[in-house]
Amino acid sequence: MNGIAVTLLTEDKERLTVLQQRLESTHMGRNVFGHVGFPTSATDSVLRQVQDVRAEVVLVDIDPENVQRAMHAIELIHSNTAEIVIFAVGPMTDPGTIVSAMRAGAREYVERNASPESMVEAFTRFAASRGRTRTSSGRARVFVVINAKGGAGATTIAVNTAVALQELHGGVLLVDFASLGHTALHLNARPTFGVTDALQNLHRMDTSLLQGLMTSCKNGMQLLAGPQEPHPTQPTAAELARLFDLLVSQFRYVVVDCSDRIDQTARMLCDLANSVLLVAQTDVVSLWSAGRLRSFLEEGGGRDRVRMVLNRYKKIPGFDDADVEAATNCKLLWKIPNNHQAIAPAIDKGTPVAFQENADVSRSFRQLAATLADASATSEGSLDLVYQPDKSDTKKKSPGRLLISPLRAGQ
């Protein structure tokens, strides 16, 4: 993988070498242009070169002894380039400099003498934001499916949603990030390689190698399988960003089964996603867990991307959609009907129920897939997903028949 195209601008020749070394140590970016001196006008040749090399990120080094020239350069680059992101690299000791840099147009402010990890974090955020929005370049939408509690059905929903998306639009990749991969069993697939191999070979990954690690399924969908023996992968943020940067450029939709993970990897995967489907059921334990997990996944993200999917749904008198949302502080997206007679044999045979034509649960998966595919993107890269309840769900509830207390579920 080539990595993020980066231009380095500084007024100190020695600093150019330092910046180059820090960039190389991230293993995420590649230096396409480095220059000692800042552009001074819209017609400056340096500015033209930045554009000619198709830089995605420009690192502007701020000299603490002469801040204003760097601020002018940031403002100039920001006003004369449409899609280039600016990282300011300067001292953290002066809040005024940080504020000025952000006002001038810098998206990130990185400590001038910090370790490479701070640069990795900035590039990770950039890669995540670049992959969230479905643009004209055809970058995939990413959907992460995760359980509110064990056994809620995230793998079943991930597999069938991916199958339905493939049937509707094609270009679907299903990625299994569970500690023990079950998606292959649901698809009756026999993977040779998978996610673990991809992460171990990121240093030499390209399109051909990635394709060789995947397993083709019968409807044309691709599977990047999970481990066939218990193997909890713990990739770094940089590794995940690099992997998904390649995946979203090769497919139309990427569905990630994150079913049994409640760790930092799960949070990072959700941060890379356009939408997170939190799978729960209408029991107290499941709803209680859903509320806690939603807070964990959204913490520090500033994006409203988690939506709840109620699996094995059966209507409970006196407990409606508003109660579910109040108990979990999570917006409801979908209800998968309870149809064990159709789901269980489909899993045992490795033939997803979404392939069937008539079952109510099959229709539900196809409608869910269509909703995800058709949703419009927000400015933050999330999806504008709103559940439209059936008329039967909007009837006035009987206060004397409440079976599950939303207050108790929200404790």
mmCIF file of C-alpha atoms in Angstrom:
data_model
loop_
_atom_site.group_PDB
_atom_site.id
_atom_site.type_symbol
_atom_site.label_atom_id
_atom_site.label_comp_id
_atom_site.label_asym_id
_atom_site.label_seq_id
_atom_site.Cartn_x
_atom_site.Cartn_y
_atom_site.Cartn_z
ATOM 1 C CA MET A 1 0.000 0.000 0.000
ATOM 2 C CA ASN A 2 1.340 3.419 -0.887
ATOM 3 C CA GLY A 3 -0.007 5.215 2.139
ATOM 4 C CA ILE A 4 -1.153 8.802 2.630
ATOM 5 C CA ALA A 5 0.527 11.317 0.298
ATOM 6 C CA VAL A 6 2.212 13.939 2.517
ATOM 7 C CA THR A 7 4.030 17.224 1.804
ATOM 8 C CA LEU A 8 6.482 18.595 4.394
ATOM 9 C CA LEU A 9 6.993 22.366 4.677
ATOM 10 C CA THR A 10 9.417 24.007 7.109
ATOM 11 C CA GLU A 11 11.827 26.940 7.283
ATOM 12 C CA ASP A 12 14.652 24.882 8.772
ATOM 13 C CA LYS A 13 16.616 22.348 6.719
ATOM 14 C CA GLU A 14 17.405 20.226 9.775
ATOM 15 C CA ARG A 15 13.733 20.156 10.708
ATOM 16 C CA LEU A 16 12.907 18.797 7.258
ATOM 17 C CA THR A 17 15.033 15.742 8.044
ATOM 18 C CA VAL A 18 13.367 15.335 11.438
ATOM 19 C CA LEU A 19 9.886 15.543 9.925
ATOM 20 C CA GLN A 20 10.822 13.020 7.251
ATOM 21 C CA GLN A 21 11.992 10.552 9.904
ATOM 22 C CA ARG A 22 8.833 11.016 11.969
ATOM 23 C CA LEU A 23 6.703 10.472 8.880
ATOM 24 C CA GLU A 24 8.531 7.280 7.925
ATOM 25 C CA SER A 25 8.219 5.913 11.469
ATOM 26 C CA THR A 26 4.405 6.072 11.263
ATOM 27 C CA HIS A 27 4.322 3.573 8.351
ATOM 28 C CA MET A 28 1.168 5.377 7.252
ATOM 29 C CA GLY A 29 2.357 8.268 5.109
ATOM 30 C CA ARG A 30 4.779 8.761 2.215
ATOM 31 C CA ASN A 31 6.657 11.946 1.511
ATOM 32 C CA VAL A 32 5.710 13.164 -1.982
ATOM 33 C CA PHE A 33 7.279 16.625 -1.614
ATOM 34 C CA GLY A 34 9.463 18.375 0.956
ATOM 35 C CA HIS A 35 10.516 22.005 0.880
ATOM 36 C CA VAL A 36 12.427 24.489 3.012
ATOM 37 C CA GLY A 37 10.391 27.688 2.902
ATOM 38 C CA PHE A 38 6.702 28.530 2.879
ATOM 39 C CA PRO A 39 4.562 29.720 -0.036
ATOM 40 C CA THR A 40 3.967 33.471 0.122
ATOM 41 C CA SER A 41 1.223 34.003 -2.456
ATOM 42 C CA ALA A 42 -1.475 32.173 -4.397
ATOM 43 C CA THR A 43 0.838 32.057 -7.441
ATOM 44 C CA ASP A 44 3.861 30.734 -5.536
ATOM 45 C CA SER A 45 5.517 27.767 -7.275
ATOM 46 C CA VAL A 46 5.652 25.873 -3.963
ATOM 47 C CA LEU A 47 1.863 25.941 -3.778
ATOM 48 C CA ARG A 48 1.616 24.654 -7.344
ATOM 49 C CA GLN A 49 4.011 21.810 -6.565
ATOM 50 C CA VAL A 50 1.948 20.790 -3.543
ATOM 51 C CA GLN A 51 -1.043 20.482 -5.847
ATOM 52 C CA ASP A 52 0.872 18.806 -8.689
ATOM 53 C CA VAL A 53 2.097 15.941 -6.484
ATOM 54 C CA ARG A 54 -1.515 15.338 -5.355
ATOM 55 C CA ALA A 55 -0.704 15.710 -1.670
ATOM 56 C CA GLU A 56 -3.474 14.659 0.697
ATOM 57 C CA VAL A 57 -1.883 16.135 3.828
ATOM 58 C CA VAL A 58 0.504 19.072 4.258
ATOM 59 C CA LEU A 59 2.598 19.230 7.425
ATOM 60 C CA VAL A 60 3.459 22.859 8.252
ATOM 61 C CA ASP A 61 6.292 23.169 10.776
ATOM 62 C CA ILE A 62 5.830 26.150 13.118
ATOM 63 C CA ASP A 63 8.967 27.883 14.385
ATOM 64 C CA PRO A 64 8.207 29.168 17.914
ATOM 65 C CA GLU A 65 10.378 32.214 17.158
ATOM 66 C CA ASN A 66 8.415 33.172 14.057
ATOM 67 C CA VAL A 67 4.847 31.922 14.281
ATOM 68 C CA GLN A 68 3.214 34.410 11.924
ATOM 69 C CA ARG A 69 4.908 33.175 8.751
ATOM 70 C CA ALA A 70 3.627 29.661 9.418
ATOM 71 C CA MET A 71 0.122 31.007 10.099
ATOM 72 C CA HIS A 72 0.168 32.866 6.796
ATOM 73 C CA ALA A 73 1.268 29.687 5.000
ATOM 74 C CA ILE A 74 -1.530 27.636 6.605
ATOM 75 C CA GLU A 75 -4.110 30.238 5.654
ATOM 76 C CA LEU A 76 -2.761 30.422 2.103
ATOM 77 C CA ILE A 77 -2.806 26.643 1.579
ATOM 78 C CA HIS A 78 -6.265 26.344 3.123
ATOM 79 C CA SER A 79 -7.784 29.061 0.925
ATOM 80 C CA ASN A 80 -6.213 27.887 -2.332
ATOM 81 C CA THR A 81 -6.622 24.105 -2.151
ATOM 82 C CA ALA A 82 -9.980 22.353 -1.967
ATOM 83 C CA GLU A 83 -9.214 18.887 -0.581
ATOM 84 C CA ILE A 84 -5.780 19.088 1.075
ATOM 85 C CA VAL A 85 -5.741 18.673 4.868
ATOM 86 C CA ILE A 86 -3.261 20.685 6.917
ATOM 87 C CA PHE A 87 -1.432 19.396 9.999
ATOM 88 C CA ALA A 88 0.263 22.100 12.054
ATOM 89 C CA VAL A 89 3.395 20.890 13.867
ATOM 90 C CA GLY A 90 4.319 23.215 16.706
ATOM 91 C CA PRO A 91 4.813 23.745 20.438
ATOM 92 C CA MET A 92 2.010 22.793 22.828
ATOM 93 C CA THR A 93 3.111 25.377 25.398
ATOM 94 C CA ASP A 94 1.355 28.342 23.739
ATOM 95 C CA PRO A 95 -2.456 27.990 23.530
ATOM 96 C CA GLY A 96 -2.606 31.119 21.371
ATOM 97 C CA THR A 97 -0.521 29.464 18.658
ATOM 98 C CA ILE A 98 -2.737 26.377 18.677
ATOM 99 C CA VAL A 99 -5.909 28.459 18.377
ATOM 100 C CA SER A 100 -4.394 30.587 15.599
ATOM 101 C CA ALA A 101 -3.347 27.500 13.626
ATOM 102 C CA MET A 102 -6.816 25.957 13.816
ATOM 103 C CA ARG A 103 -8.459 29.242 12.855
ATOM 104 C CA ALA A 104 -6.104 29.585 9.892
ATOM 105 C CA GLY A 105 -7.270 26.214 8.565
ATOM 106 C CA ALA A 106 -5.274 23.430 10.234
ATOM 107 C CA ARG A 107 -7.290 20.295 11.030
ATOM 108 C CA GLU A 108 -4.714 18.764 13.377
ATOM 109 C CA TYR A 109 -2.153 20.282 15.744
ATOM 110 C CA VAL A 110 0.734 17.946 16.594
ATOM 111 C CA GLU A 111 3.387 18.530 19.248
ATOM 112 C CA ARG A 112 6.633 19.639 17.561
ATOM 113 C CA ASN A 113 8.957 17.370 19.525
ATOM 114 C CA ALA A 114 6.593 14.569 20.470
ATOM 115 C CA SER A 115 7.056 10.856 19.794
ATOM 116 C CA PRO A 116 5.853 9.362 16.475
ATOM 117 C CA GLU A 117 2.719 8.056 18.214
ATOM 118 C CA SER A 118 1.126 11.515 18.158
ATOM 119 C CA MET A 119 1.629 11.641 14.394
ATOM 120 C CA VAL A 120 0.149 8.152 14.045
ATOM 121 C CA GLU A 121 -2.966 9.244 15.933
ATOM 122 C CA ALA A 122 -3.395 12.262 13.654
ATOM 123 C CA PHE A 123 -3.006 10.158 10.496
ATOM 124 C CA THR A 124 -5.411 7.558 11.913
ATOM 125 C CA ARG A 125 -8.074 10.204 12.412
ATOM 126 C CA PHE A 126 -7.462 11.479 8.895
ATOM 127 C CA ALA A 127 -7.723 7.979 7.394
ATOM 128 C CA ALA A 128 -10.919 7.312 9.355
ATOM 129 C CA SER A 129 -12.570 10.549 8.241
ATOM 130 C CA ARG A 130 -11.519 9.935 4.648
ATOM 131 C CA GLY A 131 -13.085 6.464 4.693
ATOM 132 C CA ARG A 132 -16.367 7.408 6.368
ATOM 133 C CA THR A 133 -18.003 9.357 3.596
ATOM 134 C CA ARG A 134 -19.135 7.621 0.459
ATOM 135 C CA THR A 135 -17.822 9.891 -2.291
ATOM 136 C CA SER A 136 -17.784 9.964 -6.053
ATOM 137 C CA SER A 137 -14.520 8.054 -5.989
ATOM 138 C CA GLY A 138 -16.529 4.982 -4.956
ATOM 139 C CA ARG A 139 -15.141 4.426 -1.457
ATOM 140 C CA ALA A 140 -17.150 1.817 0.405
ATOM 141 C CA ARG A 141 -19.640 2.372 3.156
ATOM 142 C CA VAL A 142 -18.583 0.515 6.299
ATOM 143 C CA PHE A 143 -21.111 -1.107 8.643
ATOM 144 C CA VAL A 144 -19.983 -2.631 11.946
ATOM 145 C CA VAL A 145 -22.291 -5.141 13.685
ATOM 146 C CA ILE A 146 -21.761 -5.792 17.396
ATOM 147 C CA ASN A 147 -23.649 -7.612 20.154
ATOM 148 C CA ALA A 148 -25.098 -5.793 23.144
ATOM 149 C CA LYS A 149 -24.577 -9.088 24.990
ATOM 150 C CA GLY A 150 -23.410 -12.555 24.065
ATOM 151 C CA GLY A 151 -25.733 -14.522 21.812
ATOM 152 C CA ALA A 152 -27.825 -11.561 20.680
ATOM 153 C CA GLY A 153 -27.288 -12.547 17.057
ATOM 154 C CA ALA A 154 -24.723 -10.109 15.624
ATOM 155 C CA THR A 155 -23.081 -12.710 13.361
ATOM 156 C CA THR A 156 -26.433 -13.775 11.912
ATOM 157 C CA ILE A 157 -27.338 -10.164 11.226
ATOM 158 C CA ALA A 158 -23.916 -9.317 9.786
ATOM 159 C CA VAL A 159 -23.961 -12.309 7.425
ATOM 160 C CA ASN A 160 -27.529 -11.850 6.216
ATOM 161 C CA THR A 161 -27.211 -8.087 5.820
ATOM 162 C CA ALA A 162 -24.055 -8.593 3.767
ATOM 163 C CA VAL A 163 -25.773 -11.253 1.620
ATOM 164 C CA ALA A 164 -28.780 -8.979 1.078
ATOM 165 C CA LEU A 165 -26.537 -6.052 0.117
ATOM 166 C CA GLN A 166 -24.719 -8.292 -2.353
ATOM 167 C CA GLU A 167 -28.025 -9.397 -3.874
ATOM 168 C CA LEU A 168 -29.197 -5.781 -4.165
ATOM 169 C CA HIS A 169 -26.054 -3.979 -5.310
ATOM 170 C CA GLY A 170 -22.996 -6.256 -5.395
ATOM 171 C CA GLY A 171 -19.465 -5.303 -4.373
ATOM 172 C CA VAL A 172 -19.758 -6.505 -0.764
ATOM 173 C CA LEU A 173 -16.976 -7.631 1.566
ATOM 174 C CA LEU A 174 -17.770 -9.324 4.886
ATOM 175 C CA VAL A 175 -14.943 -9.007 7.445
ATOM 176 C CA ASP A 176 -14.920 -11.221 10.544
ATOM 177 C CA PHE A 177 -13.196 -9.544 13.493
ATOM 178 C CA ALA A 178 -14.550 -11.936 16.133
ATOM 179 C CA SER A 179 -12.039 -13.699 18.374
ATOM 180 C CA LEU A 180 -13.235 -16.989 16.864
ATOM 181 C CA GLY A 181 -14.677 -16.591 13.384
ATOM 182 C CA HIS A 182 -18.152 -18.014 12.800
ATOM 183 C CA THR A 183 -19.121 -16.215 9.592
ATOM 184 C CA ALA A 184 -17.509 -18.950 7.480
ATOM 185 C CA LEU A 185 -19.815 -21.548 9.084
ATOM 186 C CA HIS A 186 -22.868 -19.402 8.344
ATOM 187 C CA LEU A 187 -21.778 -19.290 4.687
ATOM 188 C CA ASN A 188 -20.561 -22.896 4.416
ATOM 189 C CA ALA A 189 -17.192 -21.457 3.355
ATOM 190 C CA ARG A 190 -13.748 -23.025 3.734
ATOM 191 C CA PRO A 191 -11.317 -20.119 4.152
ATOM 192 C CA THR A 192 -7.587 -20.665 3.898
ATOM 193 C CA PHE A 193 -6.605 -17.179 4.989
ATOM 194 C CA GLY A 194 -8.279 -14.271 6.735
ATOM 195 C CA VAL A 195 -8.030 -11.175 8.897
ATOM 196 C CA THR A 196 -5.026 -12.382 10.893
ATOM 197 C CA ASP A 197 -3.018 -12.962 7.711
ATOM 198 C CA ALA A 198 -3.975 -9.538 6.377
ATOM 199 C CA LEU A 199 -2.793 -7.781 9.534
ATOM 200 C CA GLN A 200 0.457 -9.738 9.559
ATOM 201 C CA ASN A 201 1.212 -8.765 5.960
ATOM 202 C CA LEU A 202 0.286 -5.088 5.955
ATOM 203 C CA HIS A 203 3.895 -4.112 5.254
ATOM 204 C CA ARG A 204 3.635 -5.638 1.776
ATOM 205 C CA MET A 205 -0.098 -5.474 1.175
ATOM 206 C CA ASP A 206 -1.464 -4.610 -2.238
ATOM 207 C CA THR A 207 -4.670 -5.359 -4.121
ATOM 208 C CA SER A 208 -3.464 -8.710 -5.465
ATOM 209 C CA LEU A 209 -2.289 -10.001 -2.097
ATOM 210 C CA LEU A 210 -5.486 -8.859 -0.404
ATOM 211 C CA GLN A 211 -7.596 -10.646 -2.992
ATOM 212 C CA GLY A 212 -5.629 -13.832 -2.353
ATOM 213 C CA LEU A 213 -6.497 -13.697 1.347
ATOM 214 C CA MET A 214 -10.235 -13.588 0.692
ATOM 215 C CA THR A 215 -12.769 -16.368 0.218
ATOM 216 C CA SER A 216 -15.388 -16.122 -2.531
ATOM 217 C CA CYS A 217 -18.953 -16.989 -1.551
ATOM 218 C CA LYS A 218 -21.623 -18.428 -3.834
ATOM 219 C CA ASN A 219 -23.374 -15.145 -4.651
ATOM 220 C CA GLY A 220 -20.127 -13.316 -5.445
ATOM 221 C CA MET A 221 -19.690 -11.785 -2.016
ATOM 222 C CA GLN A 222 -16.142 -11.823 -0.613
ATOM 223 C CA LEU A 223 -15.234 -12.947 2.908
ATOM 224 C CA LEU A 224 -12.173 -11.932 4.906
ATOM 225 C CA ALA A 225 -12.571 -14.665 7.491
ATOM 226 C CA GLY A 226 -11.934 -14.611 11.195
ATOM 227 C CA PRO A 227 -9.525 -16.979 12.950
ATOM 228 C CA GLN A 228 -10.483 -20.653 12.954
ATOM 229 C CA GLU A 229 -8.839 -21.123 16.344
ATOM 230 C CA PRO A 230 -9.280 -18.714 19.290
ATOM 231 C CA HIS A 231 -6.999 -15.817 18.435
ATOM 232 C CA PRO A 232 -7.992 -12.387 19.766
ATOM 233 C CA THR A 233 -6.300 -10.003 17.332
ATOM 234 C CA GLN A 234 -5.201 -6.697 18.848
ATOM 235 C CA PRO A 235 -4.172 -4.460 15.936
ATOM 236 C CA THR A 236 -3.010 -0.913 16.483
ATOM 237 C CA ALA A 237 -5.010 2.068 15.293
ATOM 238 C CA ALA A 238 -2.494 2.585 12.507
ATOM 239 C CA GLU A 239 -2.813 -1.017 11.333
ATOM 240 C CA LEU A 240 -6.602 -0.857 11.227
ATOM 241 C CA ALA A 241 -6.544 2.456 9.389
ATOM 242 C CA ARG A 242 -4.127 1.083 6.785
ATOM 243 C CA LEU A 243 -6.168 -2.084 6.270
ATOM 244 C CA PHE A 244 -9.486 -0.278 5.884
ATOM 245 C CA ASP A 245 -7.984 2.390 3.666
ATOM 246 C CA LEU A 246 -7.368 -0.380 1.141
ATOM 247 C CA LEU A 247 -10.648 -2.230 1.730
ATOM 248 C CA VAL A 248 -12.867 0.806 1.151
ATOM 249 C CA SER A 249 -11.156 1.494 -2.158
ATOM 250 C CA GLN A 250 -11.899 -2.008 -3.487
ATOM 251 C CA PHE A 251 -15.542 -2.562 -2.502
ATOM 252 C CA ARG A 252 -18.908 -0.831 -2.431
ATOM 253 C CA TYR A 253 -19.918 -2.042 1.028
ATOM 254 C CA VAL A 254 -17.850 -3.476 3.884
ATOM 255 C CA VAL A 255 -19.772 -5.284 6.643
ATOM 256 C CA VAL A 256 -17.750 -6.057 9.784
ATOM 257 C CA ASP A 257 -18.807 -8.760 12.238
ATOM 258 C CA CYS A 258 -17.471 -7.513 15.559
ATOM 259 C CA SER A 259 -19.902 -9.697 17.488
ATOM 260 C CA ASP A 260 -18.094 -10.710 20.681
ATOM 261 C CA ARG A 261 -15.605 -7.865 21.022
ATOM 262 C CA ILE A 262 -15.881 -5.212 23.725
ATOM 263 C CA ASP A 263 -12.374 -3.774 23.628
ATOM 264 C CA GLN A 264 -10.325 -0.994 22.113
ATOM 265 C CA THR A 265 -10.313 -2.788 18.754
ATOM 266 C CA ALA A 266 -14.127 -2.713 18.724
ATOM 267 C CA ARG A 267 -14.104 1.001 19.446
ATOM 268 C CA MET A 268 -11.552 1.677 16.697
ATOM 269 C CA LEU A 269 -13.545 -0.394 14.203
ATOM 270 C CA CYS A 270 -16.667 1.569 15.055
ATOM 271 C CA ASP A 271 -14.774 4.830 14.592
ATOM 272 C CA LEU A 272 -13.896 3.696 11.057
ATOM 273 C CA ALA A 273 -17.546 2.898 10.302
ATOM 274 C CA ASN A 274 -20.302 4.924 8.704
ATOM 275 C CA SER A 275 -22.836 3.160 10.910
ATOM 276 C CA VAL A 276 -22.741 0.767 13.870
ATOM 277 C CA LEU A 277 -25.546 -1.766 14.312
ATOM 278 C CA LEU A 278 -25.866 -2.621 18.001
ATOM 279 C CA VAL A 279 -27.781 -5.913 18.224
ATOM 280 C CA ALA A 280 -30.010 -6.391 21.258
ATOM 281 C CA GLN A 281 -33.191 -8.123 22.362
ATOM 282 C CA THR A 282 -36.117 -6.822 24.404
ATOM 283 C CA ASP A 283 -35.060 -8.241 27.742
ATOM 284 C CA VAL A 284 -33.731 -6.302 30.716
ATOM 285 C CA VAL A 285 -30.146 -7.615 30.554
ATOM 286 C CA SER A 286 -29.809 -6.984 26.828
ATOM 287 C CA LEU A 287 -31.196 -3.446 27.014
ATOM 288 C CA TRP A 288 -29.078 -2.632 30.054
ATOM 289 C CA SER A 289 -25.979 -3.816 28.194
ATOM 290 C CA ALA A 290 -26.950 -1.914 25.053
ATOM 291 C CA GLY A 291 -27.010 1.384 26.932
ATOM 292 C CA ARG A 292 -23.563 0.812 28.445
ATOM 293 C CA LEU A 293 -22.025 -0.394 25.201
ATOM 294 C CA ARG A 294 -23.470 2.503 23.225
ATOM 295 C CA SER A 295 -21.760 4.948 25.615
ATOM 296 C CA PHE A 296 -18.469 3.043 25.308
ATOM 297 C CA LEU A 297 -18.530 3.045 21.513
ATOM 298 C CA GLU A 298 -19.480 6.717 21.162
ATOM 299 C CA GLU A 299 -17.103 8.020 23.843
ATOM 300 C CA GLY A 300 -14.983 10.839 22.466
ATOM 301 C CA GLY A 301 -16.171 10.263 18.912
ATOM 302 C CA GLY A 302 -18.588 13.159 18.604
ATOM 303 C CA ARG A 303 -20.600 11.250 15.995
ATOM 304 C CA ASP A 304 -24.118 9.875 16.219
ATOM 305 C CA ARG A 305 -23.453 6.607 14.412
ATOM 306 C CA VAL A 306 -24.737 3.820 16.713
ATOM 307 C CA ARG A 307 -28.190 2.437 15.925
ATOM 308 C CA MET A 308 -29.945 -0.435 17.662
ATOM 309 C CA VAL A 309 -31.284 -3.496 15.878
ATOM 310 C CA LEU A 310 -33.730 -5.587 17.893
ATOM 311 C CA ASN A 311 -33.236 -9.232 16.988
ATOM 312 C CA ARG A 312 -35.742 -12.063 17.518
ATOM 313 C CA TYR A 313 -38.313 -9.329 18.017
ATOM 314 C CA LYS A 314 -41.715 -10.050 19.490
ATOM 315 C CA LYS A 315 -43.985 -7.192 20.454
ATOM 316 C CA ILE A 316 -44.406 -6.764 24.202
ATOM 317 C CA PRO A 317 -47.677 -5.165 25.323
ATOM 318 C CA GLY A 318 -47.061 -1.877 27.090
ATOM 319 C CA PHE A 319 -43.410 -1.565 26.023
ATOM 320 C CA ASP A 320 -42.943 0.392 22.806
ATOM 321 C CA ASP A 321 -40.100 1.850 20.726
ATOM 322 C CA ALA A 322 -39.893 4.992 22.831
ATOM 323 C CA ASP A 323 -39.370 2.843 25.944
ATOM 324 C CA VAL A 324 -36.556 0.960 24.226
ATOM 325 C CA GLU A 325 -34.803 4.178 23.237
ATOM 326 C CA ALA A 326 -35.311 5.712 26.672
ATOM 327 C CA ALA A 327 -33.873 2.643 28.402
ATOM 328 C CA THR A 328 -30.766 2.497 26.210
ATOM 329 C CA ASN A 329 -30.231 6.113 25.126
ATOM 330 C CA CYS A 330 -29.797 4.647 21.637
ATOM 331 C CA LYS A 331 -31.900 5.269 18.547
ATOM 332 C CA LEU A 332 -33.770 2.258 17.202
ATOM 333 C CA LEU A 333 -33.141 1.394 13.551
ATOM 334 C CA TRP A 334 -34.668 -2.027 12.853
ATOM 335 C CA LYS A 335 -36.551 -5.043 14.176
ATOM 336 C CA ILE A 336 -35.716 -8.532 12.937
ATOM 337 C CA PRO A 337 -38.751 -10.779 13.568
ATOM 338 C CA ASN A 338 -38.419 -13.867 15.711
ATOM 339 C CA ASN A 339 -38.372 -16.830 13.336
ATOM 340 C CA HIS A 340 -36.284 -19.603 14.851
ATOM 341 C CA GLN A 341 -37.793 -22.165 12.484
ATOM 342 C CA ALA A 342 -36.235 -20.387 9.499
ATOM 343 C CA ILE A 343 -32.982 -19.110 11.058
ATOM 344 C CA ALA A 344 -31.750 -22.246 12.850
ATOM 345 C CA PRO A 345 -31.780 -24.592 9.806
ATOM 346 C CA ALA A 346 -30.220 -21.849 7.667
ATOM 347 C CA ILE A 347 -27.279 -21.555 10.053
ATOM 348 C CA ASP A 348 -26.875 -25.344 10.334
ATOM 349 C CA LYS A 349 -26.826 -25.736 6.535
ATOM 350 C CA GLY A 350 -24.597 -22.723 5.915
ATOM 351 C CA THR A 351 -27.235 -21.144 3.658
ATOM 352 C CA PRO A 352 -28.159 -17.660 4.929
ATOM 353 C CA VAL A 353 -31.858 -17.053 5.286
ATOM 354 C CA ALA A 354 -31.531 -13.868 3.197
ATOM 355 C CA PHE A 355 -31.351 -16.143 0.142
ATOM 356 C CA GLN A 356 -34.913 -17.268 0.775
ATOM 357 C CA GLU A 357 -37.758 -15.438 -0.935
ATOM 358 C CA ASN A 358 -40.802 -15.800 1.256
ATOM 359 C CA ALA A 359 -39.865 -15.879 4.938
ATOM 360 C CA ASP A 360 -40.705 -12.710 6.887
ATOM 361 C CA VAL A 361 -37.200 -12.634 8.332
ATOM 362 C CA SER A 362 -35.693 -12.794 4.816
ATOM 363 C CA ARG A 363 -37.748 -9.827 3.699
ATOM 364 C CA SER A 364 -36.690 -7.954 6.815
ATOM 365 C CA PHE A 365 -32.990 -8.422 6.021
ATOM 366 C CA ARG A 366 -33.480 -7.240 2.437
ATOM 367 C CA GLN A 367 -35.348 -4.155 3.639
ATOM 368 C CA LEU A 368 -32.627 -3.430 6.194
ATOM 369 C CA ALA A 369 -29.977 -3.705 3.488
ATOM 370 C CA ALA A 370 -31.901 -1.326 1.247
ATOM 371 C CA THR A 371 -32.239 1.161 4.113
ATOM 372 C CA LEU A 372 -28.496 1.104 4.786
ATOM 373 C CA ALA A 373 -27.641 1.448 1.102
ATOM 374 C CA ASP A 374 -30.052 4.321 0.464
ATOM 375 C CA ALA A 375 -29.321 6.404 3.565
ATOM 376 C CA SER A 376 -27.766 9.805 2.970
ATOM 377 C CA ALA A 377 -24.447 10.702 4.610
ATOM 378 C CA THR A 378 -24.137 13.437 7.222
ATOM 379 C CA SER A 379 -21.335 15.994 7.318
ATOM 380 C CA GLU A 380 -19.575 13.902 10.001
ATOM 381 C CA GLY A 381 -19.573 10.797 7.788
ATOM 382 C CA SER A 382 -22.320 8.982 9.683
ATOM 383 C CA LEU A 383 -25.577 7.962 8.002
ATOM 384 C CA ASP A 384 -28.963 9.592 8.393
ATOM 385 C CA LEU A 385 -30.822 6.484 9.582
ATOM 386 C CA VAL A 386 -34.302 6.859 11.030
ATOM 387 C CA TYR A 387 -36.666 4.030 11.964
ATOM 388 C CA GLN A 388 -40.222 4.328 10.683
ATOM 389 C CA PRO A 389 -42.432 2.319 13.079
ATOM 390 C CA ASP A 390 -45.414 0.334 11.922
ATOM 391 C CA LYS A 391 -48.820 1.844 12.639
ATOM 392 C CA SER A 392 -49.448 -0.998 15.046
ATOM 393 C CA ASP A 393 -46.483 0.208 17.119
ATOM 394 C CA THR A 394 -47.871 3.722 17.502
ATOM 395 C CA LYS A 395 -51.086 2.763 19.259
ATOM 396 C CA LYS A 396 -51.539 4.064 22.743
ATOM 397 C CA LYS A 397 -50.077 1.596 25.200
ATOM 398 C CA SER A 398 -51.896 0.177 28.167
ATOM 399 C CA PRO A 399 -50.181 1.379 31.352
ATOM 400 C CA GLY A 400 -51.374 -1.654 33.257
ATOM 401 C CA ARG A 401 -49.562 -4.199 31.070
ATOM 402 C CA LEU A 402 -45.908 -3.055 31.240
ATOM 403 C CA LEU A 403 -43.795 -6.199 31.412
ATOM 404 C CA ILE A 404 -40.294 -4.695 31.245
ATOM 405 C CA SER A 405 -39.511 -1.525 33.151
ATOM 406 C CA PRO A 406 -37.512 0.983 31.081
ATOM 407 C CA LEU A 407 -36.356 2.543 34.363
ATOM 408 C CA ARG A 408 -34.950 -0.751 35.546
ATOM 409 C CA ALA A 409 -33.284 -1.405 32.167
ATOM 410 C CA GLY A 410 -31.659 2.019 32.344
ATOM 411 C CA GLN A 411 -30.250 1.628 35.838
#
